[in-house]
Amino acid sequence: MTETAALEAEVRENCAALRARMAARKLTRAYDKALKPSGLKITQFTLLIAIAEGSAKSMTALADHLALERSSLVRNVKLLEDDGLIEAAPTGEGRSLGLVLTKAGRKKLTQALPLWRKAQDDVETALGANWTGVKKSLQQLIAKT
């Protein structure tokens, strides 16, 4: 086996980025399927959760909190605004505008929560006793970036 072929095999076998991206795509499909009755995708659902928390006082802070590119965040915020689920609101910090859930957004989030719970239970069941370690490992990776 050539050195190049050996490295290619190592990538296929051990690349953390490859495995994480594959897992992320599978998880996204599973959560999107579970959330479908609510009309939300997991990206929109997690954005609503972050906005409901209220700790991100700007788009940049929200993008950083969610580890999103600002352009992806802006695109998703626009969809949620167009659906009347969120709106811009003063943060109380200068001229900064943050985001808040509208009444419709709160209702949609409340509707989606049990759907998310079912998907989350399925993931935790699939991972079994490994879930605690997986969650801890993911948190370590998130904290280091």
CSV table of N, CA and C in Angstrom, one decimal:
chain,number,residue,atom,x,y,z
A,1,MET,N,0.9,-1.2,0.0
A,1,MET,CA,0.0,0.0,0.0
A,1,MET,C,0.9,1.2,0.0
A,2,THR,N,0.6,2.2,-0.9
A,2,THR,CA,1.4,3.4,-0.9
A,2,THR,C,1.1,4.3,0.3
A,3,GLU,N,1.9,5.3,0.5
A,3,GLU,CA,1.7,6.2,1.6
A,3,GLU,C,0.4,6.9,1.5
A,4,THR,N,0.2,7.4,0.2
A,4,THR,CA,-1.1,8.1,-0.1
A,4,THR,C,-2.3,7.2,0.2
A,5,ALA,N,-2.3,6.0,-0.2
A,5,ALA,CA,-3.4,5.1,0.0
A,5,ALA,C,-3.6,4.8,1.5
A,6,ALA,N,-2.5,4.7,2.2
A,6,ALA,CA,-2.6,4.4,3.6
A,6,ALA,C,-3.2,5.7,4.3
A,7,LEU,N,-2.8,6.9,3.9
A,7,LEU,CA,-3.4,8.1,4.5
A,7,LEU,C,-4.9,8.2,4.2
A,8,GLU,N,-5.2,7.8,3.0
A,8,GLU,CA,-6.7,7.9,2.6
A,8,GLU,C,-7.5,6.9,3.4
A,9,ALA,N,-6.9,5.7,3.7
A,9,ALA,CA,-7.6,4.7,4.5
A,9,ALA,C,-7.7,5.2,5.9
A,10,GLU,N,-6.7,5.9,6.4
A,10,GLU,CA,-6.7,6.5,7.8
A,10,GLU,C,-7.8,7.5,7.9
A,11,VAL,N,-7.9,8.4,6.9
A,11,VAL,CA,-9.0,9.4,6.9
A,11,VAL,C,-10.4,8.7,7.0
A,12,ARG,N,-10.6,7.7,6.1
A,12,ARG,CA,-11.9,7.0,6.1
A,12,ARG,C,-12.1,6.3,7.5
A,13,GLU,N,-11.1,5.9,8.1
A,13,GLU,CA,-11.2,5.1,9.4
A,13,GLU,C,-11.3,6.0,10.6
A,14,ASN,N,-10.5,7.1,10.6
A,14,ASN,CA,-10.3,7.9,11.8
A,14,ASN,C,-10.6,9.4,11.8
A,15,CYS,N,-11.0,9.9,10.7
A,15,CYS,CA,-11.1,11.4,10.6
A,15,CYS,C,-12.3,11.8,11.5
A,16,ALA,N,-12.0,12.6,12.5
A,16,ALA,CA,-13.1,13.1,13.4
A,16,ALA,C,-14.1,14.0,12.7
A,17,ALA,N,-13.6,14.8,11.8
A,17,ALA,CA,-14.5,15.8,11.1
A,17,ALA,C,-15.4,15.0,10.2
A,18,LEU,N,-14.9,14.0,9.5
A,18,LEU,CA,-15.8,13.1,8.7
A,18,LEU,C,-16.9,12.5,9.5
A,19,ARG,N,-16.5,11.8,10.6
A,19,ARG,CA,-17.4,11.1,11.4
A,19,ARG,C,-18.4,12.1,12.1
A,20,ALA,N,-18.0,13.3,12.5
A,20,ALA,CA,-18.9,14.3,13.1
A,20,ALA,C,-19.9,14.8,12.1
A,21,ARG,N,-19.4,15.0,10.9
A,21,ARG,CA,-20.3,15.6,9.8
A,21,ARG,C,-21.3,14.5,9.4
A,22,MET,N,-20.9,13.3,9.3
A,22,MET,CA,-21.8,12.2,9.0
A,22,MET,C,-22.9,12.0,10.1
A,23,ALA,N,-22.4,12.0,11.3
A,23,ALA,CA,-23.4,11.9,12.5
A,23,ALA,C,-24.3,13.1,12.5
A,24,ALA,N,-23.8,14.3,12.2
A,24,ALA,CA,-24.6,15.5,12.2
A,24,ALA,C,-25.7,15.4,11.2
A,25,ARG,N,-25.3,15.0,10.0
A,25,ARG,CA,-26.3,14.8,8.9
A,25,ARG,C,-27.4,13.8,9.3
A,26,LYS,N,-27.0,12.7,9.9
A,26,LYS,CA,-28.0,11.7,10.3
A,26,LYS,C,-28.9,12.2,11.4
A,27,LEU,N,-28.3,12.9,12.4
A,27,LEU,CA,-29.1,13.5,13.5
A,27,LEU,C,-30.1,14.6,12.9
A,28,THR,N,-29.6,15.4,12.0
A,28,THR,CA,-30.4,16.4,11.4
A,28,THR,C,-31.6,15.8,10.7
A,29,ARG,N,-31.4,14.8,10.0
A,29,ARG,CA,-32.5,14.1,9.3
A,29,ARG,C,-33.5,13.6,10.3
A,30,ALA,N,-33.0,12.9,11.4
A,30,ALA,CA,-33.9,12.4,12.4
A,30,ALA,C,-34.7,13.4,13.1
A,31,TYR,N,-34.1,14.5,13.5
A,31,TYR,CA,-34.8,15.6,14.2
A,31,TYR,C,-35.8,16.3,13.3
A,32,ASP,N,-35.3,16.5,12.0
A,32,ASP,CA,-36.2,17.2,11.0
A,32,ASP,C,-37.5,16.3,10.8
A,33,LYS,N,-37.3,15.0,10.7
A,33,LYS,CA,-38.5,14.1,10.5
A,33,LYS,C,-39.4,14.2,11.7
A,34,ALA,N,-38.8,14.2,12.9
A,34,ALA,CA,-39.6,14.2,14.2
A,34,ALA,C,-40.4,15.6,14.3
A,35,LEU,N,-39.7,16.7,13.9
A,35,LEU,CA,-40.3,18.0,14.0
A,35,LEU,C,-41.2,18.4,12.9
A,36,LYS,N,-41.3,17.6,11.9
A,36,LYS,CA,-42.1,17.9,10.7
A,36,LYS,C,-43.5,18.3,11.0
A,37,PRO,N,-44.2,17.7,11.9
A,37,PRO,CA,-45.6,18.1,12.2
A,37,PRO,C,-45.7,19.6,12.7
A,38,SER,N,-44.6,20.1,13.2
A,38,SER,CA,-44.6,21.5,13.7
A,38,SER,C,-44.3,22.5,12.6
A,39,GLY,N,-43.8,22.0,11.5
A,39,GLY,CA,-43.4,22.9,10.4
A,39,GLY,C,-42.0,23.4,10.6
A,40,LEU,N,-41.3,23.0,11.7
A,40,LEU,CA,-39.9,23.5,11.9
A,40,LEU,C,-38.9,22.5,11.5
A,41,LYS,N,-37.7,23.0,11.2
A,41,LYS,CA,-36.5,22.1,11.0
A,41,LYS,C,-35.7,22.3,12.3
A,42,ILE,N,-34.8,21.3,12.6
A,42,ILE,CA,-34.0,21.4,13.8
A,42,ILE,C,-33.2,22.7,13.9
A,43,THR,N,-32.8,23.2,12.7
A,43,THR,CA,-32.0,24.5,12.8
A,43,THR,C,-32.9,25.6,13.3
A,44,GLN,N,-34.1,25.6,12.8
A,44,GLN,CA,-35.1,26.7,13.3
A,44,GLN,C,-35.5,26.5,14.7
A,45,PHE,N,-35.7,25.2,15.1
A,45,PHE,CA,-36.1,24.9,16.5
A,45,PHE,C,-35.0,25.3,17.5
A,46,THR,N,-33.7,25.0,17.2
A,46,THR,CA,-32.6,25.3,18.1
A,46,THR,C,-32.4,26.9,18.1
A,47,LEU,N,-32.7,27.5,17.0
A,47,LEU,CA,-32.6,29.0,17.0
A,47,LEU,C,-33.7,29.6,17.9
A,48,LEU,N,-34.9,29.0,17.8
A,48,LEU,CA,-36.0,29.5,18.7
A,48,LEU,C,-35.7,29.3,20.2
A,49,ILE,N,-35.1,28.1,20.5
A,49,ILE,CA,-34.7,27.8,21.8
A,49,ILE,C,-33.7,28.9,22.3
A,50,ALA,N,-32.7,29.2,21.5
A,50,ALA,CA,-31.6,30.1,21.9
A,50,ALA,C,-32.2,31.5,22.1
A,51,ILE,N,-33.2,31.9,21.2
A,51,ILE,CA,-33.8,33.2,21.3
A,51,ILE,C,-34.7,33.3,22.6
A,52,ALA,N,-35.4,32.2,22.8
A,52,ALA,CA,-36.2,32.1,24.0
A,52,ALA,C,-35.4,32.3,25.3
A,53,GLU,N,-34.2,31.8,25.3
A,53,GLU,CA,-33.3,31.9,26.4
A,53,GLU,C,-33.0,33.4,26.7
A,54,GLY,N,-32.8,34.2,25.6
A,54,GLY,CA,-32.7,35.6,25.8
A,54,GLY,C,-31.3,36.1,26.2
A,55,SER,N,-30.3,35.2,26.2
A,55,SER,CA,-29.0,35.7,26.6
A,55,SER,C,-28.1,36.3,25.5
A,56,ALA,N,-28.5,36.0,24.3
A,56,ALA,CA,-27.7,36.6,23.1
A,56,ALA,C,-28.3,38.0,22.8
A,57,LYS,N,-27.5,39.0,23.0
A,57,LYS,CA,-28.0,40.4,22.9
A,57,LYS,C,-27.8,41.0,21.5
A,58,SER,N,-27.2,40.2,20.6
A,58,SER,CA,-27.0,40.7,19.2
A,58,SER,C,-26.9,39.5,18.3
A,59,MET,N,-27.0,39.8,17.0
A,59,MET,CA,-26.9,38.7,16.0
A,59,MET,C,-25.5,38.0,16.1
A,60,THR,N,-24.5,38.9,16.3
A,60,THR,CA,-23.1,38.3,16.4
A,60,THR,C,-23.0,37.4,17.6
A,61,ALA,N,-23.5,37.9,18.7
A,61,ALA,CA,-23.5,37.0,19.9
A,61,ALA,C,-24.2,35.8,19.8
A,62,LEU,N,-25.4,35.8,19.1
A,62,LEU,CA,-26.2,34.6,18.9
A,62,LEU,C,-25.5,33.7,17.9
A,63,ALA,N,-24.9,34.2,16.9
A,63,ALA,CA,-24.1,33.4,16.0
A,63,ALA,C,-22.9,32.7,16.7
A,64,ASP,N,-22.2,33.4,17.5
A,64,ASP,CA,-21.1,32.8,18.3
A,64,ASP,C,-21.7,31.8,19.3
A,65,HIS,N,-22.8,32.0,19.9
A,65,HIS,CA,-23.3,31.1,20.9
A,65,HIS,C,-23.7,29.8,20.2
A,66,LEU,N,-24.2,29.9,19.0
A,66,LEU,CA,-24.7,28.7,18.3
A,66,LEU,C,-23.6,28.1,17.3
A,67,ALA,N,-22.4,28.7,17.3
A,67,ALA,CA,-21.3,28.3,16.5
A,67,ALA,C,-21.8,28.3,15.0
A,68,LEU,N,-22.5,29.3,14.6
A,68,LEU,CA,-23.0,29.4,13.2
A,68,LEU,C,-22.3,30.6,12.5
A,69,GLU,N,-22.2,30.4,11.2
A,69,GLU,CA,-21.7,31.5,10.4
A,69,GLU,C,-22.8,32.6,10.4
A,70,ARG,N,-22.4,33.8,10.5
A,70,ARG,CA,-23.4,34.9,10.6
A,70,ARG,C,-24.4,34.9,9.4
A,71,SER,N,-23.9,34.5,8.2
A,71,SER,CA,-24.7,34.5,7.0
A,71,SER,C,-25.8,33.4,7.2
A,72,SER,N,-25.5,32.3,7.7
A,72,SER,CA,-26.4,31.2,8.0
A,72,SER,C,-27.5,31.7,9.0
A,73,LEU,N,-27.0,32.3,10.0
A,73,LEU,CA,-27.9,32.8,11.1
A,73,LEU,C,-28.9,33.8,10.4
A,74,VAL,N,-28.4,34.8,9.7
A,74,VAL,CA,-29.2,35.8,9.1
A,74,VAL,C,-30.3,35.2,8.2
A,75,ARG,N,-29.9,34.2,7.4
A,75,ARG,CA,-30.8,33.5,6.5
A,75,ARG,C,-32.0,32.8,7.4
A,76,ASN,N,-31.6,32.1,8.4
A,76,ASN,CA,-32.6,31.4,9.3
A,76,ASN,C,-33.4,32.4,10.1
A,77,VAL,N,-32.9,33.5,10.5
A,77,VAL,CA,-33.6,34.5,11.2
A,77,VAL,C,-34.7,35.1,10.3
A,78,LYS,N,-34.3,35.4,9.0
A,78,LYS,CA,-35.2,35.9,8.1
A,78,LYS,C,-36.4,35.0,7.9
A,79,LEU,N,-36.2,33.7,7.8
A,79,LEU,CA,-37.3,32.7,7.6
A,79,LEU,C,-38.2,32.8,8.8
A,80,LEU,N,-37.7,32.8,10.0
A,80,LEU,CA,-38.5,32.9,11.2
A,80,LEU,C,-39.2,34.2,11.4
A,81,GLU,N,-38.6,35.3,11.0
A,81,GLU,CA,-39.3,36.6,11.0
A,81,GLU,C,-40.4,36.6,10.0
A,82,ASP,N,-40.2,36.1,8.8
A,82,ASP,CA,-41.2,36.1,7.7
A,82,ASP,C,-42.4,35.2,8.2
A,83,ASP,N,-42.1,34.2,9.0
A,83,ASP,CA,-43.2,33.3,9.5
A,83,ASP,C,-43.9,34.0,10.7
A,84,GLY,N,-43.4,35.1,11.2
A,84,GLY,CA,-44.0,35.8,12.3
A,84,GLY,C,-43.6,35.1,13.7
A,85,LEU,N,-42.6,34.4,13.7
A,85,LEU,CA,-42.2,33.6,14.9
A,85,LEU,C,-41.3,34.4,15.8
A,86,ILE,N,-40.5,35.3,15.3
A,86,ILE,CA,-39.6,36.1,16.0
A,86,ILE,C,-39.6,37.6,15.5
A,87,GLU,N,-39.1,38.5,16.3
A,87,GLU,CA,-39.0,39.9,15.9
A,87,GLU,C,-37.9,40.5,16.6
A,88,ALA,N,-37.4,41.6,15.9
A,88,ALA,CA,-36.3,42.4,16.5
A,88,ALA,C,-36.8,43.2,17.7
A,89,ALA,N,-36.0,43.4,18.7
A,89,ALA,CA,-36.5,44.2,19.8
A,89,ALA,C,-35.2,44.8,20.5
A,90,PRO,N,-35.4,46.0,21.0
A,90,PRO,CA,-34.2,46.6,21.7
A,90,PRO,C,-33.7,45.8,22.8
A,91,THR,N,-32.4,45.7,23.0
A,91,THR,CA,-31.8,44.9,24.1
A,91,THR,C,-31.6,45.7,25.3
A,92,GLY,N,-31.7,47.0,25.2
A,92,GLY,CA,-31.4,47.9,26.4
A,92,GLY,C,-29.9,48.2,26.5
A,93,GLU,N,-29.1,47.8,25.5
A,93,GLU,CA,-27.7,48.1,25.4
A,93,GLU,C,-27.4,49.0,24.2
A,94,GLY,N,-27.6,50.2,24.4
A,94,GLY,CA,-27.3,51.2,23.3
A,94,GLY,C,-28.4,51.0,22.2
A,95,ARG,N,-27.9,51.0,21.0
A,95,ARG,CA,-28.9,50.9,19.8
A,95,ARG,C,-29.0,49.5,19.4
A,96,SER,N,-28.5,48.5,20.1
A,96,SER,CA,-28.4,47.1,19.7
A,96,SER,C,-29.9,46.6,19.7
A,97,LEU,N,-30.1,45.7,18.7
A,97,LEU,CA,-31.4,45.0,18.6
A,97,LEU,C,-31.1,43.5,18.8
A,98,GLY,N,-31.9,42.9,19.6
A,98,GLY,CA,-31.9,41.5,19.8
A,98,GLY,C,-33.1,40.9,19.1
A,99,LEU,N,-33.3,39.6,19.4
A,99,LEU,CA,-34.5,38.9,18.9
A,99,LEU,C,-35.3,38.4,20.0
A,100,VAL,N,-36.6,38.4,19.9
A,100,VAL,CA,-37.5,37.8,20.8
A,100,VAL,C,-38.6,37.0,20.1
A,101,LEU,N,-39.1,36.0,20.8
A,101,LEU,CA,-40.2,35.2,20.3
A,101,LEU,C,-41.5,36.1,20.3
A,102,THR,N,-42.2,35.9,19.2
A,102,THR,CA,-43.6,36.5,19.2
A,102,THR,C,-44.5,35.5,19.9
A,103,LYS,N,-45.7,35.9,20.1
A,103,LYS,CA,-46.7,35.0,20.6
A,103,LYS,C,-46.8,33.7,19.8
A,104,ALA,N,-46.8,33.9,18.5
A,104,ALA,CA,-46.9,32.8,17.5
A,104,ALA,C,-45.6,31.9,17.7
A,105,GLY,N,-44.5,32.6,17.9
A,105,GLY,CA,-43.2,31.8,18.1
A,105,GLY,C,-43.3,31.0,19.3
A,106,ARG,N,-43.8,31.6,20.4
A,106,ARG,CA,-43.9,30.8,21.7
A,106,ARG,C,-44.8,29.6,21.5
A,107,LYS,N,-45.9,29.8,20.8
A,107,LYS,CA,-46.9,28.7,20.5
A,107,LYS,C,-46.2,27.6,19.7
A,108,LYS,N,-45.5,28.0,18.6
A,108,LYS,CA,-44.9,27.0,17.8
A,108,LYS,C,-43.8,26.2,18.5
A,109,LEU,N,-43.0,26.9,19.4
A,109,LEU,CA,-42.0,26.3,20.2
A,109,LEU,C,-42.7,25.3,21.1
A,110,THR,N,-43.7,25.7,21.8
A,110,THR,CA,-44.4,24.8,22.7
A,110,THR,C,-45.0,23.6,22.0
A,111,GLN,N,-45.4,23.8,20.8
A,111,GLN,CA,-45.9,22.6,20.0
A,111,GLN,C,-44.8,21.7,19.6
A,112,ALA,N,-43.6,22.2,19.3
A,112,ALA,CA,-42.5,21.4,18.9
A,112,ALA,C,-41.8,20.7,20.0
A,113,LEU,N,-41.8,21.2,21.2
A,113,LEU,CA,-41.1,20.6,22.3
A,113,LEU,C,-41.3,19.1,22.5
A,114,PRO,N,-42.6,18.6,22.5
A,114,PRO,CA,-42.7,17.2,22.7
A,114,PRO,C,-42.2,16.4,21.5
A,115,LEU,N,-42.3,16.9,20.3
A,115,LEU,CA,-41.7,16.3,19.1
A,115,LEU,C,-40.2,16.1,19.3
A,116,TRP,N,-39.6,17.2,19.7
A,116,TRP,CA,-38.1,17.2,20.0
A,116,TRP,C,-37.8,16.1,21.1
A,117,ARG,N,-38.6,16.1,22.2
A,117,ARG,CA,-38.4,15.2,23.3
A,117,ARG,C,-38.4,13.7,22.8
A,118,LYS,N,-39.3,13.4,21.9
A,118,LYS,CA,-39.4,12.0,21.3
A,118,LYS,C,-38.1,11.7,20.5
A,119,ALA,N,-37.7,12.7,19.7
A,119,ALA,CA,-36.4,12.5,18.9
A,119,ALA,C,-35.2,12.3,19.8
A,120,GLN,N,-35.2,13.2,20.8
A,120,GLN,CA,-34.1,13.1,21.8
A,120,GLN,C,-34.1,11.8,22.5
A,121,ASP,N,-35.2,11.3,22.9
A,121,ASP,CA,-35.3,10.0,23.6
A,121,ASP,C,-34.8,8.9,22.7
A,122,ASP,N,-35.2,9.0,21.4
A,122,ASP,CA,-34.7,8.0,20.4
A,122,ASP,C,-33.2,8.0,20.3
A,123,VAL,N,-32.6,9.2,20.2
A,123,VAL,CA,-31.1,9.3,20.1
A,123,VAL,C,-30.5,8.7,21.4
A,124,GLU,N,-31.0,9.1,22.5
A,124,GLU,CA,-30.4,8.6,23.8
A,124,GLU,C,-30.6,7.1,23.9
A,125,THR,N,-31.7,6.5,23.5
A,125,THR,CA,-31.9,5.1,23.5
A,125,THR,C,-30.9,4.4,22.6
A,126,ALA,N,-30.7,5.0,21.4
A,126,ALA,CA,-29.8,4.4,20.4
A,126,ALA,C,-28.3,4.4,20.9
A,127,LEU,N,-28.0,5.4,21.7
A,127,LEU,CA,-26.6,5.5,22.2
A,127,LEU,C,-26.5,4.8,23.5
A,128,GLY,N,-27.6,4.5,24.2
A,128,GLY,CA,-27.6,3.8,25.4
A,128,GLY,C,-26.6,4.4,26.5
A,129,ALA,N,-25.9,3.6,27.2
A,129,ALA,CA,-25.0,4.0,28.2
A,129,ALA,C,-23.9,5.0,27.7
A,130,ASN,N,-23.7,5.0,26.4
A,130,ASN,CA,-22.7,5.8,25.8
A,130,ASN,C,-23.1,7.3,25.8
A,131,TRP,N,-24.4,7.6,25.9
A,131,TRP,CA,-24.9,9.0,25.7
A,131,TRP,C,-24.1,9.9,26.6
A,132,THR,N,-24.0,9.6,27.9
A,132,THR,CA,-23.3,10.5,28.8
A,132,THR,C,-21.9,10.9,28.4
A,133,GLY,N,-21.2,9.9,27.9
A,133,GLY,CA,-19.8,10.1,27.5
A,133,GLY,C,-19.8,10.9,26.2
A,134,VAL,N,-20.7,10.6,25.3
A,134,VAL,CA,-20.8,11.3,24.0
A,134,VAL,C,-21.1,12.8,24.2
A,135,LYS,N,-22.0,13.0,25.1
A,135,LYS,CA,-22.4,14.4,25.4
A,135,LYS,C,-21.2,15.2,26.0
A,136,LYS,N,-20.5,14.5,26.9
A,136,LYS,CA,-19.3,15.2,27.5
A,136,LYS,C,-18.3,15.4,26.5
A,137,SER,N,-18.0,14.5,25.6
A,137,SER,CA,-17.0,14.7,24.5
A,137,SER,C,-17.4,15.8,23.6
A,138,LEU,N,-18.7,15.9,23.2
A,138,LEU,CA,-19.1,16.9,22.3
A,138,LEU,C,-18.9,18.3,23.0
A,139,GLN,N,-19.3,18.4,24.3
A,139,GLN,CA,-19.1,19.6,25.1
A,139,GLN,C,-17.6,20.0,25.1
A,140,GLN,N,-16.7,19.0,25.2
A,140,GLN,CA,-15.3,19.4,25.3
A,140,GLN,C,-14.9,19.9,23.9
A,141,LEU,N,-15.3,19.4,22.8
A,141,LEU,CA,-15.0,19.9,21.5
A,141,LEU,C,-15.6,21.3,21.3
A,142,ILE,N,-16.8,21.5,21.7
A,142,ILE,CA,-17.4,22.8,21.6
A,142,ILE,C,-16.6,23.9,22.4
A,143,ALA,N,-16.2,23.5,23.6
A,143,ALA,CA,-15.6,24.5,24.5
A,143,ALA,C,-14.2,24.8,24.0
A,144,LYS,N,-13.5,23.9,23.2
A,144,LYS,CA,-12.2,24.2,22.8
A,144,LYS,C,-12.1,25.1,21.5
A,145,THR,N,-13.2,25.2,20.9
A,145,THR,CA,-13.2,26.0,19.6
A,145,THR,C,-13.5,27.5,19.8
